[in-house]
Structures are given as C-alpha cells and as structure tokens.
Short mmCIF file of C-alpha atoms and ligand atoms in Angstrom, two decimals:
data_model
loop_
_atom_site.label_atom_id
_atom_site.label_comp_id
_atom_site.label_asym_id
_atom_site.label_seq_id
_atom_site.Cartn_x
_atom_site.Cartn_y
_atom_site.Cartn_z
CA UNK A 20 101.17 117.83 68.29
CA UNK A 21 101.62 116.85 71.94
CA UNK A 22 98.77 117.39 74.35
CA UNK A 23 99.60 117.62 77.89
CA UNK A 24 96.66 117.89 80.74
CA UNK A 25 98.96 119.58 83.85
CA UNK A 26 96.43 120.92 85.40
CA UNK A 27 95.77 119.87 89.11
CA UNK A 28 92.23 118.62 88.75
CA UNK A 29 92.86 114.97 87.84
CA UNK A 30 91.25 112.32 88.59
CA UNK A 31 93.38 111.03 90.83
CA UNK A 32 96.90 112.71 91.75
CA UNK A 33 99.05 112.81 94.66
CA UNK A 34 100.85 116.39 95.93
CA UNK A 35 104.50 116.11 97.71
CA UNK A 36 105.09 119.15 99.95
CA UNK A 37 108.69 120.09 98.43
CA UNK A 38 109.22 122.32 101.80
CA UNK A 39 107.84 119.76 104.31
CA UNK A 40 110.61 116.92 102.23
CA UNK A 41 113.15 119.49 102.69
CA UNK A 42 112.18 120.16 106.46
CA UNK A 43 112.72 116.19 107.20
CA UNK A 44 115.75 116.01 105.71
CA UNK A 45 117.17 119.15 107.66
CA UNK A 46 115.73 117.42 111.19
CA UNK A 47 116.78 113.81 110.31
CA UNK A 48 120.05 115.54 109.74
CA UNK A 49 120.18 117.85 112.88
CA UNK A 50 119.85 114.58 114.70
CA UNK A 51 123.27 112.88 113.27
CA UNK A 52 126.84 113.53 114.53
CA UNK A 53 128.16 116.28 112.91
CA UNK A 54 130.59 114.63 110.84
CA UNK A 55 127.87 112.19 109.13
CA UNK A 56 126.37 112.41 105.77
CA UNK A 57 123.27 111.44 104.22
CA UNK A 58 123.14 108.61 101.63
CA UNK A 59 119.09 109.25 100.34
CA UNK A 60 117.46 106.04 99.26
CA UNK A 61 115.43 106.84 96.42
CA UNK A 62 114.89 103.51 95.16
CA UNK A 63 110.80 103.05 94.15
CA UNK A 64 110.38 105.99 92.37
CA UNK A 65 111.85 107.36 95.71
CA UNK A 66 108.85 105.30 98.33
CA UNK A 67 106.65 106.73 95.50
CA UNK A 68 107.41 110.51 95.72
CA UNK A 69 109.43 110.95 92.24
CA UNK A 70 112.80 109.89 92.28
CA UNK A 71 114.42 113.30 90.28
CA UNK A 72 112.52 115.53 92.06
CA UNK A 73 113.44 114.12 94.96
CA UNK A 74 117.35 114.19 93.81
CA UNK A 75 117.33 117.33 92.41
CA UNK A 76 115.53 119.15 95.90
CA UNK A 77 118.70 116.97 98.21
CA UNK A 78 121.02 118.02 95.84
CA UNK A 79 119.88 121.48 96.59
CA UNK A 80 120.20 120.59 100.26
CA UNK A 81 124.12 119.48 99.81
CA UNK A 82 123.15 115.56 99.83
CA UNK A 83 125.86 113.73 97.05
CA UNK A 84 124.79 110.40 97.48
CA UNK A 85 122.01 108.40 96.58
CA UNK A 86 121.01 104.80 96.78
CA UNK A 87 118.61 102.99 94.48
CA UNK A 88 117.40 99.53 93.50
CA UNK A 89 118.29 98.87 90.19
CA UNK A 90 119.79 99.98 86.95
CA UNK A 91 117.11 101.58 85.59
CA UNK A 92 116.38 103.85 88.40
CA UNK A 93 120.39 104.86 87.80
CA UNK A 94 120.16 105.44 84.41
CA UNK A 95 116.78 107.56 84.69
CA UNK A 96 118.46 109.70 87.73
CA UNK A 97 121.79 110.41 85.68
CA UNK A 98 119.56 111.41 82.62
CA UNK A 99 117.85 113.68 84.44
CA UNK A 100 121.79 115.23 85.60
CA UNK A 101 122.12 113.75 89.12
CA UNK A 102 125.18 113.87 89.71
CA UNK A 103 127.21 112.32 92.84
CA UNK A 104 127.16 108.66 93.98
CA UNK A 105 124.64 106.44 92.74
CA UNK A 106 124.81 102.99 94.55
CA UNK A 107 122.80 100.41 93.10
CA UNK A 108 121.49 98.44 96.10
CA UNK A 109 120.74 95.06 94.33
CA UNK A 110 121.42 92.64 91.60
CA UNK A 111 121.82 94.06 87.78
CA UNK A 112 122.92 91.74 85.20
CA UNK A 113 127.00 92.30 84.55
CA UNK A 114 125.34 93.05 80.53
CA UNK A 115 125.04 96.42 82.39
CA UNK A 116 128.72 96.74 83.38
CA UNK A 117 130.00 98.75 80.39
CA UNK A 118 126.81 101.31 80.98
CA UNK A 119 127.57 101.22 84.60
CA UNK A 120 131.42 102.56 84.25
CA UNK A 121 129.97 104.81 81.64
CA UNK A 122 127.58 106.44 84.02
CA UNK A 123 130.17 106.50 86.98
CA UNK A 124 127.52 103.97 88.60
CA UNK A 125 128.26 101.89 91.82
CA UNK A 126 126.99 98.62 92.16
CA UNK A 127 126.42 96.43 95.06
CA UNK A 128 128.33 92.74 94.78
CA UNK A 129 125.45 90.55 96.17
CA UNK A 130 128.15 87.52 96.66
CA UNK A 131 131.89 86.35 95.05
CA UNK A 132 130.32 84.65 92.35
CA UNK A 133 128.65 87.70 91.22
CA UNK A 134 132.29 89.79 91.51
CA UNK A 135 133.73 87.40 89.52
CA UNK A 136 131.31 87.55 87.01
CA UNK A 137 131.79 91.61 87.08
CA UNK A 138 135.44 91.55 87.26
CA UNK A 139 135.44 89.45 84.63
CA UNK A 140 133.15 91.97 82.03
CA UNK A 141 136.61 93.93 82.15
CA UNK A 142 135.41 96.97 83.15
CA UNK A 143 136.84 97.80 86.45
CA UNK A 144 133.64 98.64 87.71
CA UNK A 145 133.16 101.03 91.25
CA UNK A 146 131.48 99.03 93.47
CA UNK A 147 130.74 98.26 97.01
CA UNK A 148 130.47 94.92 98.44
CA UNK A 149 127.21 93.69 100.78
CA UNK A 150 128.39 92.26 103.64
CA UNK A 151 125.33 90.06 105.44
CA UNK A 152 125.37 89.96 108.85
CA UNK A 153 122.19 88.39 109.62
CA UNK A 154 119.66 89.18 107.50
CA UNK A 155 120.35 86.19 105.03
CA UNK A 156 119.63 88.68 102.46
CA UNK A 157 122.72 89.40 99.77
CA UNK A 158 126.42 89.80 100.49
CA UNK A 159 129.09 87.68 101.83
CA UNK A 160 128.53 85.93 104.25
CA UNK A 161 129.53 87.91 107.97
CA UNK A 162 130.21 84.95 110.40
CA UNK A 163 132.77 84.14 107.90
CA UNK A 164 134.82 86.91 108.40
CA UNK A 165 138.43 85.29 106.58
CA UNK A 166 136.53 84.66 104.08
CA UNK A 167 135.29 88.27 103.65
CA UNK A 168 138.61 89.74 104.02
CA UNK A 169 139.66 87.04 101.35
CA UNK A 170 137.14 87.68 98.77
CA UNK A 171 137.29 91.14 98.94
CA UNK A 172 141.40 91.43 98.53
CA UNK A 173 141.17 89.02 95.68
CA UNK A 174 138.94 91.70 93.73
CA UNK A 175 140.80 94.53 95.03
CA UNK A 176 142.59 95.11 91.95
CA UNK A 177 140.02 93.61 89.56
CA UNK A 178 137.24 96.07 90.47
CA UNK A 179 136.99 99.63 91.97
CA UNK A 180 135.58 98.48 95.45
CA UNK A 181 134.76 101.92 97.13
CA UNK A 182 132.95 100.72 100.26
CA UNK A 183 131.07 98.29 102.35
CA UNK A 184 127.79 98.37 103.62
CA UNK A 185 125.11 95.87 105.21
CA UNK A 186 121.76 96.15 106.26
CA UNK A 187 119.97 96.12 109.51
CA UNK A 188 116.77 94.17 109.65
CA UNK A 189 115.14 94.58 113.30
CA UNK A 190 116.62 98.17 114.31
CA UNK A 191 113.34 99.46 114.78
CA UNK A 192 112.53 97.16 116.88
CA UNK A 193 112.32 97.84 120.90
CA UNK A 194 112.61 94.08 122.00
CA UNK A 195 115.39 93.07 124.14
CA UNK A 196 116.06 90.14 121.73
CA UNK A 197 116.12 92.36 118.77
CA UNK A 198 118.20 95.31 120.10
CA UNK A 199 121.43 92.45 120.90
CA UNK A 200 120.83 91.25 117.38
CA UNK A 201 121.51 94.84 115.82
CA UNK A 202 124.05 95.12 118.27
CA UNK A 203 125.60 92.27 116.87
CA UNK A 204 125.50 93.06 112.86
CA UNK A 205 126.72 96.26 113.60
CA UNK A 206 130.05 94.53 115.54
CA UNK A 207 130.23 91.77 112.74
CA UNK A 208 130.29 94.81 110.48
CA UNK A 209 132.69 96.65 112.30
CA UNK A 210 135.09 93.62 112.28
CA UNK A 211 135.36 93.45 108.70
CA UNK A 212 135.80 96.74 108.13
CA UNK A 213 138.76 96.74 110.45
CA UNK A 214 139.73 93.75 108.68
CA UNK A 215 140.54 95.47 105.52
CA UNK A 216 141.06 98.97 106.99
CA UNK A 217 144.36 99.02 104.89
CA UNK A 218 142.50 99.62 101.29
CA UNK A 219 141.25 103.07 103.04
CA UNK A 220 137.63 102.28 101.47
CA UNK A 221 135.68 105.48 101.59
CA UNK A 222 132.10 104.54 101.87
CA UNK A 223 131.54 102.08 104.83
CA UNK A 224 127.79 102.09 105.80
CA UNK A 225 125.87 100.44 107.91
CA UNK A 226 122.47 102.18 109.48
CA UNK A 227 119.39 102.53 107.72
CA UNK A 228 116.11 105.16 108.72
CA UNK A 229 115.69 103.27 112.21
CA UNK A 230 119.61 102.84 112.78
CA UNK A 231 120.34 106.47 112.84
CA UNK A 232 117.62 107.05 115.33
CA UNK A 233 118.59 104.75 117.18
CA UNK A 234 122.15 103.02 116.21
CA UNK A 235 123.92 106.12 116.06
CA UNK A 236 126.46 105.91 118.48
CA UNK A 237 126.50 102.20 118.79
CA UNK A 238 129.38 101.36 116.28
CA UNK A 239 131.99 102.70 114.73
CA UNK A 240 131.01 103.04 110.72
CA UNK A 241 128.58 105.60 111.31
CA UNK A 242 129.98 108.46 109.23
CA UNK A 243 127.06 107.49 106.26
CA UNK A 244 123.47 106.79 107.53
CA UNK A 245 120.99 105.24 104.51
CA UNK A 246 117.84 107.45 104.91
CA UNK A 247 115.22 106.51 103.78
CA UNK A 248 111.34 106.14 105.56
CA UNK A 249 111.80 108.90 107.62
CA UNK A 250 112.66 110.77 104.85
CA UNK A 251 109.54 110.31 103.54
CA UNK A 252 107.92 111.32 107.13
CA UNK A 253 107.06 108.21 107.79
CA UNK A 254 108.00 106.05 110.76
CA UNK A 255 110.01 102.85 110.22
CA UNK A 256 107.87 100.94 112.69
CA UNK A 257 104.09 101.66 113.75
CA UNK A 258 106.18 101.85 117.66
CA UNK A 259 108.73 104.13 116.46
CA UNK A 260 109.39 107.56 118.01
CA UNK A 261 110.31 110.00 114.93
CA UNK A 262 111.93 113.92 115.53
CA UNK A 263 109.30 116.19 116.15
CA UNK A 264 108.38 117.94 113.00
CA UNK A 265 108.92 115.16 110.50
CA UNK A 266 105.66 114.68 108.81
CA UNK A 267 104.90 112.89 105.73
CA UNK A 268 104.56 115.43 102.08
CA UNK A 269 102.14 113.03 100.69
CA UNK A 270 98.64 114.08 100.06
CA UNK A 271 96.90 111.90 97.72
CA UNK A 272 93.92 113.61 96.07
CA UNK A 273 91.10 112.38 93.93
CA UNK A 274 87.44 113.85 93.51
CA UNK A 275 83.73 113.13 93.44
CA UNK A 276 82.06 112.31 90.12
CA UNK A 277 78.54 112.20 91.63
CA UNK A 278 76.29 111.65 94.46
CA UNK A 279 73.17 109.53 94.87
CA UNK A 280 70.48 108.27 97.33
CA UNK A 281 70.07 104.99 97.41
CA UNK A 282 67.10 103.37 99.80
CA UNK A 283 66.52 99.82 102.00
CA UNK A 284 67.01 96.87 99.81
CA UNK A 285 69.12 98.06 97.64
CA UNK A 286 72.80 96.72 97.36
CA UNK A 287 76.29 98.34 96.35
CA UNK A 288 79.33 97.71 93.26
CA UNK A 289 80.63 94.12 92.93
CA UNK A 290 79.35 91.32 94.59
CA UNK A 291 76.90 93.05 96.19
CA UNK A 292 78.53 93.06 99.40
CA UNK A 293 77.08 96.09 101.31
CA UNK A 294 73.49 96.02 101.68
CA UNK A 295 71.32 99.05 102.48
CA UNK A 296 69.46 98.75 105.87
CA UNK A 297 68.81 102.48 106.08
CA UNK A 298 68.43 105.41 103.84
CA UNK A 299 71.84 106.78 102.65
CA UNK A 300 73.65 108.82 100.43
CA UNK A 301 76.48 107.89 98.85
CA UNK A 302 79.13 109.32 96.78
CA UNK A 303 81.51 107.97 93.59
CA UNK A 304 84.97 108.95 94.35
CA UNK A 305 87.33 108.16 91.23
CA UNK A 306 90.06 106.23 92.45
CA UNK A 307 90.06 102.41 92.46
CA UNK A 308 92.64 99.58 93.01
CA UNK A 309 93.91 100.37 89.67
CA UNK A 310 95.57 103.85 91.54
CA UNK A 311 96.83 101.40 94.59
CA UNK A 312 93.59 101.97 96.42
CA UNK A 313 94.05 98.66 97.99
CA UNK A 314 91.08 96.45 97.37
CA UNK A 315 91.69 95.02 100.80
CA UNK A 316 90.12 98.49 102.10
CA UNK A 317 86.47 97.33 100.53
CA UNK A 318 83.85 97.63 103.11
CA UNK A 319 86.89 99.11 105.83
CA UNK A 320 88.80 102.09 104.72
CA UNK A 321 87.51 105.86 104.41
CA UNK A 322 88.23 108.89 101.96
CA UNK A 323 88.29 112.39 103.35
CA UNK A 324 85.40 114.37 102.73
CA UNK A 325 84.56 117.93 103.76
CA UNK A 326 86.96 117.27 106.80
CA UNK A 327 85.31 114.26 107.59
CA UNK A 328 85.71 110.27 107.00
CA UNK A 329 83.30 109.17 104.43
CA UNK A 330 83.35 105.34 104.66
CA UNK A 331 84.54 102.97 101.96
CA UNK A 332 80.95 100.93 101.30
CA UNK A 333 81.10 98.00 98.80
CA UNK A 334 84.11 96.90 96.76
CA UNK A 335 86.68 98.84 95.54
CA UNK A 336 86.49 98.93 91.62
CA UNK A 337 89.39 99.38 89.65
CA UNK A 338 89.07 103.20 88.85
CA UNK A 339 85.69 103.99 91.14
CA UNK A 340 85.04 103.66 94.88
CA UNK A 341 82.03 104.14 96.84
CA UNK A 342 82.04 105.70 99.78
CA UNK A 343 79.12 107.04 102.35
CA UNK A 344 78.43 110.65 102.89
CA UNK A 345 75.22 110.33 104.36
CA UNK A 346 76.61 112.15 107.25
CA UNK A 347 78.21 115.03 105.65
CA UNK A 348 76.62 117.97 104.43
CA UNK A 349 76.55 119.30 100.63
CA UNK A 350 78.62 117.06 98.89
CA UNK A 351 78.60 117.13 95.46
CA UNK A 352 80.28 116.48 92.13
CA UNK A 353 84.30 117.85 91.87
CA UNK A 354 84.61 118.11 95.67
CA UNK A 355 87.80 116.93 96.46
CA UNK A 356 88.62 113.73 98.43
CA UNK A 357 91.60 113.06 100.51
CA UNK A 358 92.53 109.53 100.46
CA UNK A 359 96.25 110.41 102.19
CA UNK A 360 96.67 113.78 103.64
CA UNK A 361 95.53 116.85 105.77
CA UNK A 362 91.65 117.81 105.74
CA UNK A 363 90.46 119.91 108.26
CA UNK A 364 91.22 118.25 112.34
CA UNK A 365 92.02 114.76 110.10
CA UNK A 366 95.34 114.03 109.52
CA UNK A 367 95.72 110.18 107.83
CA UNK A 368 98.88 109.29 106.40
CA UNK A 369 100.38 106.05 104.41
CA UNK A 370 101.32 104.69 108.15
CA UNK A 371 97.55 104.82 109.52
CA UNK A 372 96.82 103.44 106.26
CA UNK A 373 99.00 100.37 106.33
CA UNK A 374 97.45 100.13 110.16
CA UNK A 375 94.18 99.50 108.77
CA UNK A 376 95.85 96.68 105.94
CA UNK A 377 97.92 95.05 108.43
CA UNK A 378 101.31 96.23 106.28
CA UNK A 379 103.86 98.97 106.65
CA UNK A 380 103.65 102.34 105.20
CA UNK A 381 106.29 101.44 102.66
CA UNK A 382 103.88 98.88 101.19
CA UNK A 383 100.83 101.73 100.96
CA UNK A 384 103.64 104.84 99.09
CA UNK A 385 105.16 102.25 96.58
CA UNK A 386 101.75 101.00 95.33
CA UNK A 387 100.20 104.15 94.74
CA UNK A 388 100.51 103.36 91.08
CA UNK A 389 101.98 104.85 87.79
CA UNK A 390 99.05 106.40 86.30
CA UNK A 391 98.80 108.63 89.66
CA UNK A 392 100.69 111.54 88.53
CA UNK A 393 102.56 113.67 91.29
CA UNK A 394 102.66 117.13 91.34
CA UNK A 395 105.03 119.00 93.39
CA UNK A 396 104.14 121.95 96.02
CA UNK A 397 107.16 124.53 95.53
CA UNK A 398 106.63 128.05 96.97
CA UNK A 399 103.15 127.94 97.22
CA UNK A 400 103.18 126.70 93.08
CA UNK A 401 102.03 123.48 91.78
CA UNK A 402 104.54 121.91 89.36
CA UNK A 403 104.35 118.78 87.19
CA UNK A 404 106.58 116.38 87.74
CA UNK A 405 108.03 116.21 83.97
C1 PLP B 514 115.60 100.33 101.55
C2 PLP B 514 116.94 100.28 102.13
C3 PLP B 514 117.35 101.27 103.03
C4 PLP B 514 116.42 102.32 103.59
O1 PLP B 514 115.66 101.78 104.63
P1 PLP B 514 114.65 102.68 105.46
O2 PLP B 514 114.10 101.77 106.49
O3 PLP B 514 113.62 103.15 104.49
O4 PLP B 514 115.45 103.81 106.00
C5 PLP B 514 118.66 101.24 103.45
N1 PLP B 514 119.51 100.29 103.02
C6 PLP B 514 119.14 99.31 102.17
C7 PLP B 514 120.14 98.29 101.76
C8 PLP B 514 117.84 99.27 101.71
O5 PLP B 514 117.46 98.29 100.89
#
C-alpha cells in the first residue's frame, strides 16, 4: 500500500497562487498588440512552479504554445496531456528523434551540423531553427546571413522547419549601449526572416519577458513573445519596471521545530561562526541548503516570523537553519516561517532574495529543490501537485 502525506504542514513546501499566475498572464497579455500570442516558457520545472500545473492553468487561459529546455520536460508535459506546441529550446540527442515525431515535439537546431545529423535520423522532424544574433549562444550564425538562408533551404525538405526564433540577451537593460545592441539582433533577425519569407514559416519569434515590455514595437516578428520571468511575477532585471499588478505566486513555507535561549559565550551550528555577545533566543526553522536555502545566506539572510524578519544566525545546515527571534514575541514550535512570501507589512520575494546573493531571481526559483513539494492555491483550496 501507498502512503501519501498531502497535507500542508510539511516541513518545508512552497504554495503557487493559481489566481495571482493567472492574473500575470492576463496583464502581461493586456500589454501585447492584439494580434500577439503567448509562447509560455516552462522550462525548469516552469522557474520552479510545476511545469503541468502551470500548462494545464495557460491552457485554461487559451495559451497553445509552450517552450521548454529539454526532452524530458516534453515528454513529462505530453504525459500529463498538454497538448499544443512544445518547442524544445536546446540540444537533445537526435536518439530522441523518433520519440520527438511521435510526440508531435519541436526541436530547436542549435547549428547545420546538428540538422544534418536530425535530417539524417529520417524522421522529418518539426523543428525550428536558432538563429544567433549576438549572443554567441546556439544557432546559425546571424552576421552570416547567405549562409542562413542557405542552410535553412537545404533542410527545407529534409525536416519540418516551422519557425525561427533567437534570443535577446541585454533587453532588460536601460544602457544606451545595450538598447542599439537589441536593436540590432532584432534587425539581423528581421533580415533573415525576410530572407526566406517564401517558405511562409509560421512561428518566427524573437522577444523574450524583457522584449515584450520593452521590444514590442521595435521589429517586425513580434506576433509570438517568449514569456517567461514575468510570468512568474518576477522582474527580468532588479531595474526593470513590470505592469502594475504582476506579483510573484511563490510563497515558500517551512516551520519552527523549537526554540531556545542561549546566553554570552556560547556559539551557534557549524563552525561556530556566530558568537553570543548578548542574551538571545533563537529558533530552529527546518529548511537548510538541502531545500535551496542558499548557504551563501549564513550569518545574512532572514526567515519571516510573526510578520517580522528573524535573522539567519550561524550556518545554514543542510535541512536546519537558525535564525534569531529574540525580538519577536511568543514564538514557538509549528509556527510557520516565510522564507519567500507575504507575512504581515513584509513582502520578500525570489528577486529581493537574489538582491541579498548578488544573483537574479531566476537563480533563487530554480534552486528551490526537488524534495520541496508545491502545493497549489485554487479557489481558496490547497491541492497537491500530483
Ligand atoms: C529562458 C528563455 C526565455 C524566457 O526568458 P525570460 O527572461 O524568462 O522571459 C525565452 N527564450 C529563450 C530561448 C530562453 O532560453
């Protein structure tokens, strides 16, 4: 017999706000051109959130396309019925080509070598070929645009090539430099597409989270825009303006397993690297590094407490933290701790967390780790997530 533990009293768990998701989409979208679609980038378990769930709420919402790393993430989304367009954003192995025409999957040619190599598995697989235009990343290579136009005729029969896309690296950037860059992909971009305008591809993309915002109206493939951060609530850049109302779904919940005085002299967890100049209290909250409580926030970071910041003291353990409550009344074992989130006045989300690391809020969603299990907010009810 299977034993399942769903209820929402873990150890450490994260919600995701179905309505506030579905909200974000709805104002990311009431900020595009009419005539543009969504193409949601679920790749990372979706930035962390739960990839089907995800899906299966945009799906709900009218979004048919979806973008994800690898094959896996495909498969797992098509199991789960996705239906729609599933573009692979990077490299599988060609092995995967008869699984890929079997699940109507799209995959991304990262150069000609690697169409070749896919024409070749016989398949006639859909795909859409990167085009780089500056990032150095994959595709072909932009500031050879003949040889673009070239490459992608010569596979024109070979393979089902249903778009282009590239990727901008600096559009959320406000520096002078850095806006004539984007300027510039997005022309290279352009070019090609015109290039080959005869084979009436259907999916030319070229704007990310940042280049909708901002990119819109500033070329001429704009009828797809790759969401993805903002999705999430987040902002693509700590200097970003995002739509009013887009906040992040994320709470990420743990709890208090006890509380204890501790008095001058004394030191506290690994290396003994906070010492006690003054009597405190402290609490054990039960989420370590081991979640993706980054160890980097040792002796820095904070949990939510009561409404308040209780301070990270000593190292972060794998599964444990410590944290200083010597400041806030009557806490005591099961409160709950807010490590991303809403409590009280305090709002702290992944961004303010990747602040405080000196990374992006990407970085902090994606490593909040596997044995974290997410729970979805949906009319007020808490659901698993399988
Ligand atoms: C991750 C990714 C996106 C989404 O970028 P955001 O900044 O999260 O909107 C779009 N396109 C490609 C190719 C990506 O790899």
């Amino acid at each position: 017999m299977e034993i399942r533990i769903n209820q929402v009293e873990k150890r450490s768990w994260v919600e995701v706000d179905v309505a506030q998701l579905r909200k974000n989409y709805r104002i990311y979208k009431s900020h595009l051109n009419d005539d543009s679609q969504i193409m949601a980038v679920i790749k990372a378990d979706a930035y962390g959130h739960g990839d089907v769930m995800v899906a299966k709420m945009l799906a709900e919402e009218g979004c048919r396309m979806f973008a994800v790393s690898n094959i896996d993430e495909a498969v797992g989304l098509r199991n789960a019925g996705i239906e729609g367009e599933i573009l692979i954003l990077g490299y599988s192995s060609v092995k995967y080509a008869k699984t890929m025409k079997f699940l109507d999957l799209t995959q991304a040619i990262v150069s000609e070598e690697y169409a070749d190599t896919l024409a070749a598995a016989g398949f006639r697989n859909k795909c859409q070929f990167a085009i780089d235009t500056g990032m150095n990343r994959i595709g072909l290579d932009a500031d050879n645009p003949d040889e673009c136009e070239r490459i992608i005729r010569k596979y024109s029969s070979s393979l089902d090539i249903n778009g282009l896309f590239t990727h901008l690296c600096v559009a959320d950037s406000n520096a002078n430099d850095d806006k004539e860059f984007t300027l510039g992909q997005l022309r290279k971009f352009d070019g090609i597409a015109s290039m080959v305008k005869d084979l009436n591809l259907p999916f030319l993309h070229c704007l990310n989270s940042a280049g909708g915002l901002y990119y819109q109206n500033q070329c001429e493939n704009n009828s797809i825009v790759r969401l993805g951060i903002v999705l999430y609530g987040l902002k693509p850049d700590a200097t970003n303006a995002i739509p009013e109302g887009i906040k992040s779904p994320l709470k990420w919940m743990s709890v208090v397993s006890m509380v204890k005085d501790v008095s001058v002299g004394e030191s506290l967890g690994y290396g003994r690297t906070f010492k006690v100049e003054k009597p405190m209290r402290i609490a054990i909250v039960t989420t370590g590094y081991a979640d993706g409580f980054d160890r980097h926030l040792s002796n820095k970071g904070f949990v939510l407490l009561h409404g308040q910041k209780a301070p990270v003291v000593g190292r972060i353990c794998m599964d444990q933290t410590l944290v200083d409550v010597s400041h806030i009344n009557d806490v005591k074992m099961g409160d709950r701790a807010t490590l991303l989130g809403v409590d009280g006045e305090i709002e702290y989300n992944a961004d303010d967390m990747a602040q405080e690391l000196g990374t992006i809020g990407y970085e902090v969603l994606c490593n909040i780790s596997k044995r974290v299990q997410r729970f979805y907010k949906i009319n007020d009810l808490m659901v698993m997530s399988d």
